[in-house]
Short mmCIF file of C-alpha atoms in Angstrom, two decimals:
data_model
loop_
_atom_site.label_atom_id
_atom_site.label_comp_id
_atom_site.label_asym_id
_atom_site.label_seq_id
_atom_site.Cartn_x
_atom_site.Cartn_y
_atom_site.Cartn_z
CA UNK G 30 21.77 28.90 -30.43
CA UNK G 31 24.44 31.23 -29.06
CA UNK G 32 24.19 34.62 -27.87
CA UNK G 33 27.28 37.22 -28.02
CA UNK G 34 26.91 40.67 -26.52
CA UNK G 35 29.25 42.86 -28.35
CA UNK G 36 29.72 45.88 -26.58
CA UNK G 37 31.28 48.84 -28.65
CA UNK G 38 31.93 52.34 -26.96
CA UNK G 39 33.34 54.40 -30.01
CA UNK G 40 32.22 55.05 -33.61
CA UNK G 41 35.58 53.13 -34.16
CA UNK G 42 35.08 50.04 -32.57
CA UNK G 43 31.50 50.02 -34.18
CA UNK G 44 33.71 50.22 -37.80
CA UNK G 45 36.05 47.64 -36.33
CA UNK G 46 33.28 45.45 -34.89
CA UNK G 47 31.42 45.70 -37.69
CA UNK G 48 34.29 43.94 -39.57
CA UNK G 49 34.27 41.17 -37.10
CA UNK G 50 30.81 40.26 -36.46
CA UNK G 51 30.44 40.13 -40.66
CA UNK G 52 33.56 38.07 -40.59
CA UNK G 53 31.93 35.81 -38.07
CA UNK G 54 28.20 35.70 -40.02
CA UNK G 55 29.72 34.14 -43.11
CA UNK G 56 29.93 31.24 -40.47
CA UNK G 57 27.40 31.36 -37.95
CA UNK G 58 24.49 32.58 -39.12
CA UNK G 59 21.21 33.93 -37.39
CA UNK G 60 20.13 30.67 -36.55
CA UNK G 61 23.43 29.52 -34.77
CA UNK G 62 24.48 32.96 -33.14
CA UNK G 63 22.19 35.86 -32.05
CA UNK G 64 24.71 39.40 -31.29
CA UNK G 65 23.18 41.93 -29.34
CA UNK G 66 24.54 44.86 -27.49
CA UNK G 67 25.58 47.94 -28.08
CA UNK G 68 27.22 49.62 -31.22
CA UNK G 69 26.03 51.70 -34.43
CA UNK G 70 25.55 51.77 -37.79
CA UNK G 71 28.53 49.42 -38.99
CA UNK G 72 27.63 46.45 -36.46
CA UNK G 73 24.14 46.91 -37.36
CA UNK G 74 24.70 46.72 -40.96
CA UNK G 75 26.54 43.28 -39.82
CA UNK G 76 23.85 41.86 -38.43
CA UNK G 77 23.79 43.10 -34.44
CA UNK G 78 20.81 44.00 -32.49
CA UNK G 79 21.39 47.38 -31.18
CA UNK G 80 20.22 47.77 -27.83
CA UNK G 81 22.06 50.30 -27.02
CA UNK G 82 23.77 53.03 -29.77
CA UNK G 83 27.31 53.79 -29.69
CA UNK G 84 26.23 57.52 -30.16
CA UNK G 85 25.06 57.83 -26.50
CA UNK G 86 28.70 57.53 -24.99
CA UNK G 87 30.80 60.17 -26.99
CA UNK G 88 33.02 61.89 -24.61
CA UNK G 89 36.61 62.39 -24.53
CA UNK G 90 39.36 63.27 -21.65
CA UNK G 91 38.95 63.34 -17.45
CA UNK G 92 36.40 66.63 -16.72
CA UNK G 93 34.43 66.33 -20.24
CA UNK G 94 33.77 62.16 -18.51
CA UNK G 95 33.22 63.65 -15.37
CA UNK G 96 30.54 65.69 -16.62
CA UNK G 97 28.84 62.85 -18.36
CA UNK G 98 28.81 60.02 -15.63
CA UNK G 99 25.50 61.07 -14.38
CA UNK G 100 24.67 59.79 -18.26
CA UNK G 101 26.84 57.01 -18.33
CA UNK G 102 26.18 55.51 -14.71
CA UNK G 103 22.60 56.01 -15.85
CA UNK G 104 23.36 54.18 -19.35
CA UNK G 105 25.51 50.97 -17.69
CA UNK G 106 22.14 50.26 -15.16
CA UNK G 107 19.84 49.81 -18.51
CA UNK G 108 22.96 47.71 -20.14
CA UNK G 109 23.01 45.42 -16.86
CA UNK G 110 19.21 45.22 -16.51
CA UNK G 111 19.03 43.75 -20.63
CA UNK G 112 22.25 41.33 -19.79
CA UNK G 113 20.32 40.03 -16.67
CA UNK G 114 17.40 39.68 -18.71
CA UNK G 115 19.08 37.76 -22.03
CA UNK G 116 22.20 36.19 -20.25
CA UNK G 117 24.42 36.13 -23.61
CA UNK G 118 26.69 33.26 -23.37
CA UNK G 119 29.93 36.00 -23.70
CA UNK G 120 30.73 39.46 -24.39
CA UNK G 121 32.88 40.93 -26.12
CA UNK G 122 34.52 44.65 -25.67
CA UNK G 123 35.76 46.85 -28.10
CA UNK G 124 38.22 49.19 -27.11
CA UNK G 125 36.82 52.04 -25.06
CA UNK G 126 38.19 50.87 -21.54
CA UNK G 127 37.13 53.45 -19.25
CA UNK G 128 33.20 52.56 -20.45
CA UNK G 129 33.89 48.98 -21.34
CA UNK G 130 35.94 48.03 -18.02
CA UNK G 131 32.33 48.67 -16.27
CA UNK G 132 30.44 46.44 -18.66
CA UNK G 133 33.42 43.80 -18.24
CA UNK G 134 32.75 43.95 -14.14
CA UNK G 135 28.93 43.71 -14.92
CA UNK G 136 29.37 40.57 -17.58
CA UNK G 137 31.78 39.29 -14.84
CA UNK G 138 29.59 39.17 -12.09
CA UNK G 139 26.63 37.47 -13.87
CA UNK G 140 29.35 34.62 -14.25
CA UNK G 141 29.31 35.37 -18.43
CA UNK G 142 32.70 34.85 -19.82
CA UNK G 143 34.02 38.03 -21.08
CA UNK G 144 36.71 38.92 -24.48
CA UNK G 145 38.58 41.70 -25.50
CA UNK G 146 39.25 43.25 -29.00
CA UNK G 147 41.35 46.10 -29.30
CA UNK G 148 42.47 45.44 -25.89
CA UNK G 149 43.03 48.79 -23.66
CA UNK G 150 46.54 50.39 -23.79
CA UNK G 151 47.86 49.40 -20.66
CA UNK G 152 51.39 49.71 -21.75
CA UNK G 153 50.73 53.77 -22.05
CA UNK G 154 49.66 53.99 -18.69
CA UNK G 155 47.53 52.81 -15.58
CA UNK G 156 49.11 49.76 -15.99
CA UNK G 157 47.56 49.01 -12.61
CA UNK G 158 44.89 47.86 -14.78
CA UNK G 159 46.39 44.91 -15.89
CA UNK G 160 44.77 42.92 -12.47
CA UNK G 161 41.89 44.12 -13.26
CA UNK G 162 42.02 41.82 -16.64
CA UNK G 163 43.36 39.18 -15.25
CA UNK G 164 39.98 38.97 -12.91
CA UNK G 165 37.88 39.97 -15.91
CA UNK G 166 39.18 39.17 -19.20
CA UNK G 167 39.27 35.25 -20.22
CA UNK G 168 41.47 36.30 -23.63
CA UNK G 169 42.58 39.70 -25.13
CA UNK G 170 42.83 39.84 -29.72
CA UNK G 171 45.24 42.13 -30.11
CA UNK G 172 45.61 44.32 -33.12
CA UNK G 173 49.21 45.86 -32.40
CA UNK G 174 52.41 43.72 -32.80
CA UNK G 175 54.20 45.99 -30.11
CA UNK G 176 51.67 44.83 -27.25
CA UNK G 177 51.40 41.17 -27.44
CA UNK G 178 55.22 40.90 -25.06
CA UNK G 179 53.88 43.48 -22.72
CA UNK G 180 50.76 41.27 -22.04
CA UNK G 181 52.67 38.18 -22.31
CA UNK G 182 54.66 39.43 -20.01
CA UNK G 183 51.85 40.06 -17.32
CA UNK G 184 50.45 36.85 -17.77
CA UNK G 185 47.76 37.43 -19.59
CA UNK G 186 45.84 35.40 -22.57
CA UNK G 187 46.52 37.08 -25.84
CA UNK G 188 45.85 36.23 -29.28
CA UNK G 189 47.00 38.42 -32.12
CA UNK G 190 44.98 38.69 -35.09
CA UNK G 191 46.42 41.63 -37.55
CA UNK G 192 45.32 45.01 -37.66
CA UNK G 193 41.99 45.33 -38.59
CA UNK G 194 42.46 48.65 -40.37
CA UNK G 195 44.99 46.62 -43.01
CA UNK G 196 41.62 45.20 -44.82
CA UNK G 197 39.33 48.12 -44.32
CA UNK G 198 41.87 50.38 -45.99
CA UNK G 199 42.70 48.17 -48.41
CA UNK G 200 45.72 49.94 -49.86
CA UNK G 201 46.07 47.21 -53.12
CA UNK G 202 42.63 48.52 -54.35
CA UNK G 203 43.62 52.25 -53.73
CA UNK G 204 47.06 52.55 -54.17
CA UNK G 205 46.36 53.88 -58.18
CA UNK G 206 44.97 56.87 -56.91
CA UNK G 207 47.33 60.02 -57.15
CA UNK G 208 47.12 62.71 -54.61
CA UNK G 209 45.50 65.97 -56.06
CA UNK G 210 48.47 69.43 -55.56
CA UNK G 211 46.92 70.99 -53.04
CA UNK G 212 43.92 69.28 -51.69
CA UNK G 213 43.91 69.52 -47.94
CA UNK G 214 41.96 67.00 -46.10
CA UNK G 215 40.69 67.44 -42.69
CA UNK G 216 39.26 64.84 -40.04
CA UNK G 217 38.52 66.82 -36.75
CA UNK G 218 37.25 63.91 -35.01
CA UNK G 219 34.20 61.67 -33.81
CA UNK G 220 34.00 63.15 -30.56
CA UNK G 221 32.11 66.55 -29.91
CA UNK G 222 35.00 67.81 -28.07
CA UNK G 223 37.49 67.11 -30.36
CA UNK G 224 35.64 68.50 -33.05
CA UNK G 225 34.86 71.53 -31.16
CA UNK G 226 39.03 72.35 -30.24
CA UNK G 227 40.09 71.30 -33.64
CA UNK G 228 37.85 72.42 -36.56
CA UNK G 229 37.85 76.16 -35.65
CA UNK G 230 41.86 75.76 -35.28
CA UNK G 231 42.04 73.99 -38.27
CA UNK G 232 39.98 76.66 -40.18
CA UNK G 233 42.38 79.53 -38.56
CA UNK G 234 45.34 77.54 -40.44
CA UNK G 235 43.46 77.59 -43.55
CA UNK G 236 42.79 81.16 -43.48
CA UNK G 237 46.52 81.66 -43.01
CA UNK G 238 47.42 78.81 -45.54
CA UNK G 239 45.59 80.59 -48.70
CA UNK G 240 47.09 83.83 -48.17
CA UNK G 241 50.34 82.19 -49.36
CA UNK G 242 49.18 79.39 -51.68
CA UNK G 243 45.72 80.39 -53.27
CA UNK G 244 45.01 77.39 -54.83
CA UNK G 245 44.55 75.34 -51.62
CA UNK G 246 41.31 73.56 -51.60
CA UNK G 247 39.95 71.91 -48.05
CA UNK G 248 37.99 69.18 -47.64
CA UNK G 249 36.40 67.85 -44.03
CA UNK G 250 35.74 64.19 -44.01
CA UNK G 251 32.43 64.06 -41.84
CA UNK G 252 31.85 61.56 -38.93
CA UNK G 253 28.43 60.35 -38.93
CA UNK G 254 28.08 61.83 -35.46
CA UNK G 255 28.01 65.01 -36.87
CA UNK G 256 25.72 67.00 -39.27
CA UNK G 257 27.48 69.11 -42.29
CA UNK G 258 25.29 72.43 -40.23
CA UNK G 259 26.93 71.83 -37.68
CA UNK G 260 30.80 71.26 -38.98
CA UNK G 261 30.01 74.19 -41.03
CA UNK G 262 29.09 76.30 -37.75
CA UNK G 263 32.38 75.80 -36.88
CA UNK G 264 34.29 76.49 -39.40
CA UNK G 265 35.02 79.97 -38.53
CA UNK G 266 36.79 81.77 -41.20
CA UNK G 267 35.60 82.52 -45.41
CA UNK G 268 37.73 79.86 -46.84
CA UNK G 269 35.29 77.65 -48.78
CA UNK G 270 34.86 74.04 -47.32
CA UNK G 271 33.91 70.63 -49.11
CA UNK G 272 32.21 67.99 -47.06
CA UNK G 273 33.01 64.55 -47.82
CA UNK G 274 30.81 61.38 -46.83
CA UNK G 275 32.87 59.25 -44.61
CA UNK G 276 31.50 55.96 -46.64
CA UNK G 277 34.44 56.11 -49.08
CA UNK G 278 36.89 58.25 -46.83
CA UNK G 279 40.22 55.55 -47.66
CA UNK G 280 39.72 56.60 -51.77
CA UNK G 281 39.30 60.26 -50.25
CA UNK G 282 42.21 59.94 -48.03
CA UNK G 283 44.50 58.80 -51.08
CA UNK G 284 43.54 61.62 -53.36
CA UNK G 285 44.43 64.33 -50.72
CA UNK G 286 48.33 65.85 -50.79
CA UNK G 287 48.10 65.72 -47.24
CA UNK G 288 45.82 65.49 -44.07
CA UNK G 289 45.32 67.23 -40.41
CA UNK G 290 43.80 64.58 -38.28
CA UNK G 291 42.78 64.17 -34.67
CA UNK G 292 44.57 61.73 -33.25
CA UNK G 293 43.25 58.60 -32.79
CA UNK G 294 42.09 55.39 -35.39
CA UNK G 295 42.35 58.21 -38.18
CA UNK G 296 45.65 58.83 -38.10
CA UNK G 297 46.86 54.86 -38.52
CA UNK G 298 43.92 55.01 -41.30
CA UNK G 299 45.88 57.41 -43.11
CA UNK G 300 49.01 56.02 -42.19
CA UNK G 301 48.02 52.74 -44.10
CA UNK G 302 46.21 54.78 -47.29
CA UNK G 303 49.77 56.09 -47.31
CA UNK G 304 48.44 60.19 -46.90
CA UNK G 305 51.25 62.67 -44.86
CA UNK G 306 49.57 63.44 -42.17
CA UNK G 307 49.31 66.62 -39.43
CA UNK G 308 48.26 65.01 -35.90
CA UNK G 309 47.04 67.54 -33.97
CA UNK G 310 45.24 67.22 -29.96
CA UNK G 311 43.86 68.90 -27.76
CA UNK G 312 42.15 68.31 -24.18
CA UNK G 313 41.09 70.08 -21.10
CA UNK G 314 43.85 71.44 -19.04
CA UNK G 315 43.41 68.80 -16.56
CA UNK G 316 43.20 65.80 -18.84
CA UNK G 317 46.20 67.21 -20.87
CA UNK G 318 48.00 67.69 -16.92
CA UNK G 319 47.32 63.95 -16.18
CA UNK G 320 48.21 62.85 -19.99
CA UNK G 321 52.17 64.64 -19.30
CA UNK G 322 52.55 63.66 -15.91
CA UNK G 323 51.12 59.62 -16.37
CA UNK G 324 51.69 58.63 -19.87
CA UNK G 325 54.56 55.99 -20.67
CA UNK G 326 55.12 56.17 -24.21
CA UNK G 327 56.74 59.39 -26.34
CA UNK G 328 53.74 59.23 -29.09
CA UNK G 329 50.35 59.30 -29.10
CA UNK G 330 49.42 58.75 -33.13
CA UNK G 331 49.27 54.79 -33.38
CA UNK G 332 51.44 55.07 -36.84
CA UNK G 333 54.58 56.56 -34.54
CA UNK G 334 53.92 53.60 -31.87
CA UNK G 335 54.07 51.29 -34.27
CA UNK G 336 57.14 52.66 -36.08
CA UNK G 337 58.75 53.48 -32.80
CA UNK G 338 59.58 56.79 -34.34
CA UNK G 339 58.26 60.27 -35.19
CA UNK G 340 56.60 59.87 -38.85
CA UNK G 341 53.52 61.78 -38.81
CA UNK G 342 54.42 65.36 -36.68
CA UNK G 343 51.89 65.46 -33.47
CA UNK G 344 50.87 68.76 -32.35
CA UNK G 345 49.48 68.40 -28.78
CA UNK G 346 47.60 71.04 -26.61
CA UNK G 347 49.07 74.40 -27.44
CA UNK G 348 51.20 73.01 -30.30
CA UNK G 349 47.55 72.72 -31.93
CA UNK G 350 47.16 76.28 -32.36
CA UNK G 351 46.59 77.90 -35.80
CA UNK G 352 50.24 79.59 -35.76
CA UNK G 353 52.14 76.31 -35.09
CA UNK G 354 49.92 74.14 -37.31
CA UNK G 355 50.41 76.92 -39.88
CA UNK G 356 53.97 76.83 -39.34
CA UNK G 357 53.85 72.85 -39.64
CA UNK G 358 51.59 72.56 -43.35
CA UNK G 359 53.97 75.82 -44.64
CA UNK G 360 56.90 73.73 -43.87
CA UNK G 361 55.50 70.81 -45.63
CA UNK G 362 53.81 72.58 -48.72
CA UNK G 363 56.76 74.44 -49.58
CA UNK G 364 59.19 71.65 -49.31
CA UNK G 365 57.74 68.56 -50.91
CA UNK G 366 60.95 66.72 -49.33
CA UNK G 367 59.17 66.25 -46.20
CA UNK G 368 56.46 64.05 -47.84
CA UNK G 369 58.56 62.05 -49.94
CA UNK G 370 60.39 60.70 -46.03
CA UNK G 371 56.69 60.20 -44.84
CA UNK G 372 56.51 57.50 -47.93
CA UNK G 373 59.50 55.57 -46.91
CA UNK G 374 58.48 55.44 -43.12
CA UNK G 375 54.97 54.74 -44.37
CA UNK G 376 55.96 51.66 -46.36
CA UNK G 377 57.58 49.97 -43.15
CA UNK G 378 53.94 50.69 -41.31
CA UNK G 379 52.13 48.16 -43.64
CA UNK G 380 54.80 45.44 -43.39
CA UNK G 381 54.81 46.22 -39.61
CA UNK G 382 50.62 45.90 -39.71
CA UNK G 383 50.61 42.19 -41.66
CA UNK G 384 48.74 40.38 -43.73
CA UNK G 385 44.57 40.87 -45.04
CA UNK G 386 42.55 38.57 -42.96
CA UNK G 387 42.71 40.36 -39.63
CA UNK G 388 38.83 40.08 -38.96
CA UNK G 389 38.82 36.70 -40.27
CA UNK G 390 41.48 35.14 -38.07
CA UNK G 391 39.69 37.36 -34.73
CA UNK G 392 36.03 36.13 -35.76
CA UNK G 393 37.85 32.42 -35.93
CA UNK G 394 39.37 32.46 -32.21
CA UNK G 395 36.06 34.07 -30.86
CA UNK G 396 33.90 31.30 -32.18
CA UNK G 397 36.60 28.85 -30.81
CA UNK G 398 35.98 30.30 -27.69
CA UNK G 399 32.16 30.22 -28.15
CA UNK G 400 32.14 26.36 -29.67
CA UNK G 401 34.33 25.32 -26.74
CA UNK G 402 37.70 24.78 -29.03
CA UNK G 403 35.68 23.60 -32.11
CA UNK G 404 36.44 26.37 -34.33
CA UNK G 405 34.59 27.15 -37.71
CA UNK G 406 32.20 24.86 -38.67
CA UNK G 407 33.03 23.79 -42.32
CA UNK G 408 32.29 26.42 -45.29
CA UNK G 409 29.49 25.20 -47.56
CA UNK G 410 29.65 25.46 -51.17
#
């Protein structure tokens, strides 16, 4: 039998993983591969064993990390005592490089071959980090068409697989739904941070938004991180709120008229379901210094990288404020135009994304990797 350690540091590479590890169990079962590692609800659900929950590492941007590290230095020296102890035959990372680049070093050193899925985003910046996967890293799945050349490039081993997110939306089985006049959705987040700089902003908007269109209704899409108390406790203002399970969030997504979004997996999510969508940031002064001053690309939402172009508007730092996102959903609200263009770009973003299959085709290279080249054994009937 074969042990993989998955190791997934956000809530989105446990939805992502998830969609892997099933991918892989409809060919190696429990009695071919054991998963362990760390993750939450969606990789449990697929079969891992959860040593570690995704949940404990939910920090965003440089002083909120530097903060936490007494936590997270704490957290890596109980993840390297269990991979001494069970000596999986790989790992494999899920995005989240600055916590996942330490678990690669640990793998690394215990001589345990180590993969990457959702590879980190070099090509934005710190591409100093590239040696550091060339020591590490045996093979990078890549999710983004743009990337492969850059690691190409830089000598690395890349495979691409698709974009996850193309199956999980599943835009064929949701395109029927028609977006409801005036249904606002909102997704603040999965990071207590974010949540904390965006809700009340957002809910300053809204209190601006209904004095001029009274038949707005919002709706907050909940991350499982967070309890409905405390999303409400944020919501600052008398506008009423809906809550909305995240379980079915891509049928949500496509009934809403449009959508303000922190940016991150969300905002290609929507991007895909086909939803206009507000991208809105914010970060500490320092992290948001270091972002202007270090970053190499001219977006940050994952549906303008991919376009190479400005579809969904992103409001960063003080262009997140409740006048300029006000400004932004007036603008949008009172000329429909605007959505109508966000259609046409949003059309090129699934051709751009490819083909179903995406955890399929990454499950099969992984268990290539793990059978020594012999790929899946055969299906039975």
């Amino acid at each position: 039998m074969k042990t993989l350690w998955i190791s997934a540091g956000e809530i989105s590479g446990d939805l992502q993983g998830g969609s892997l590890l099933s991918a892989l169990r409809a060919f190696a079962p429990e009695s071919r591969l054991r998963v362990v590692g760390m993750g939450g609800d969606n990789l449990a659900r697929a079969g891992q064993e959860n040593l570690f929950r995704v949940e404990e590492l939910s920090v965003m941007g440089i002083t909120e990390v530097l903060c936490a590290l007494p936590r997270i230095f704490g957290l890596l020296r109980r993840i390297r005592r269990e991979m001494e102890r069970i000596r999986p035959d790989a790992v494999l990372l899920i995005d989240a490089p600055d916590f996942n680049f330490r678990v690669a070093k640990i793998a690394s050193r215990l001589g345990i071959p180590v993969y990457y899925f959702i590879p980190p985003k070099v090509w934005a910046w710190r591409t100093g980090r590239v040696k550091f996967l060339h020591e590490h890293i045996r093979r990078v799945f890549s999710i983004l068409p743009f990337e492969v050349p850059f690691y190409q490039k830089h000598g690395l081993g890349v495979t691409y697989v698709g974009n996850p997110l193309v199956d999980l939306v599943d835009y064929e089985g949701i395109k029927h739904i028609q977006p409801e006049a005036q249904r606002i959705g909102l997704m603040p987040g999965s990071r207590r941070k974010e949540v904390e700089s965006l809700l009340p902003a957002f809910a300053a908007c809204a209190q601006k938004l209904v004095q001029k269109y009274p038949g707005l209704k919002f709706h907050c899409i909940r991350s499982t991180n967070f309890t409905e108390e405390y999303l409400r406790g944020l919501w600052n203002c008398d506008v009423p709120l809906v809550m909305e399970d995240s379980a079915d969030r891509y049928r949500f997504m496509r009934s809403c008229q449009c959508i303000m979004a922190a940016s991150g997996t969300a905002t290609l999510e929507t991007g895909l379901a086909d939803v206009p969508t507000l991208v809105a940031y914010k970060v500490s002064p320092l992290s948001y210094w270091v972002g202007t001053h270090f970053l190499k690309v001219k977006w940050i939402s994952l549906t303008n990288l991919i376009l190479n172009r400005t579809c969904f508007p992103e409001h960063i730092q003080h262009e997140a404020d409740p006048e300029q996102l006000y400004a932004r959903m007036d603008q949008w609200l009172s000329d429909p135009a605007h959505f109508a263009r966000m259609h046409q770009d949003l059309d090129e973003l699934r051709t751009l994304c490819g083909l179903p299959g995406s955890a399929r085709r990454a499950a099969e290279e992984l268990w290539k990797e793990l059978e020594g080249g012999e790929g899946f054994p055969e299906e039975k009937e």
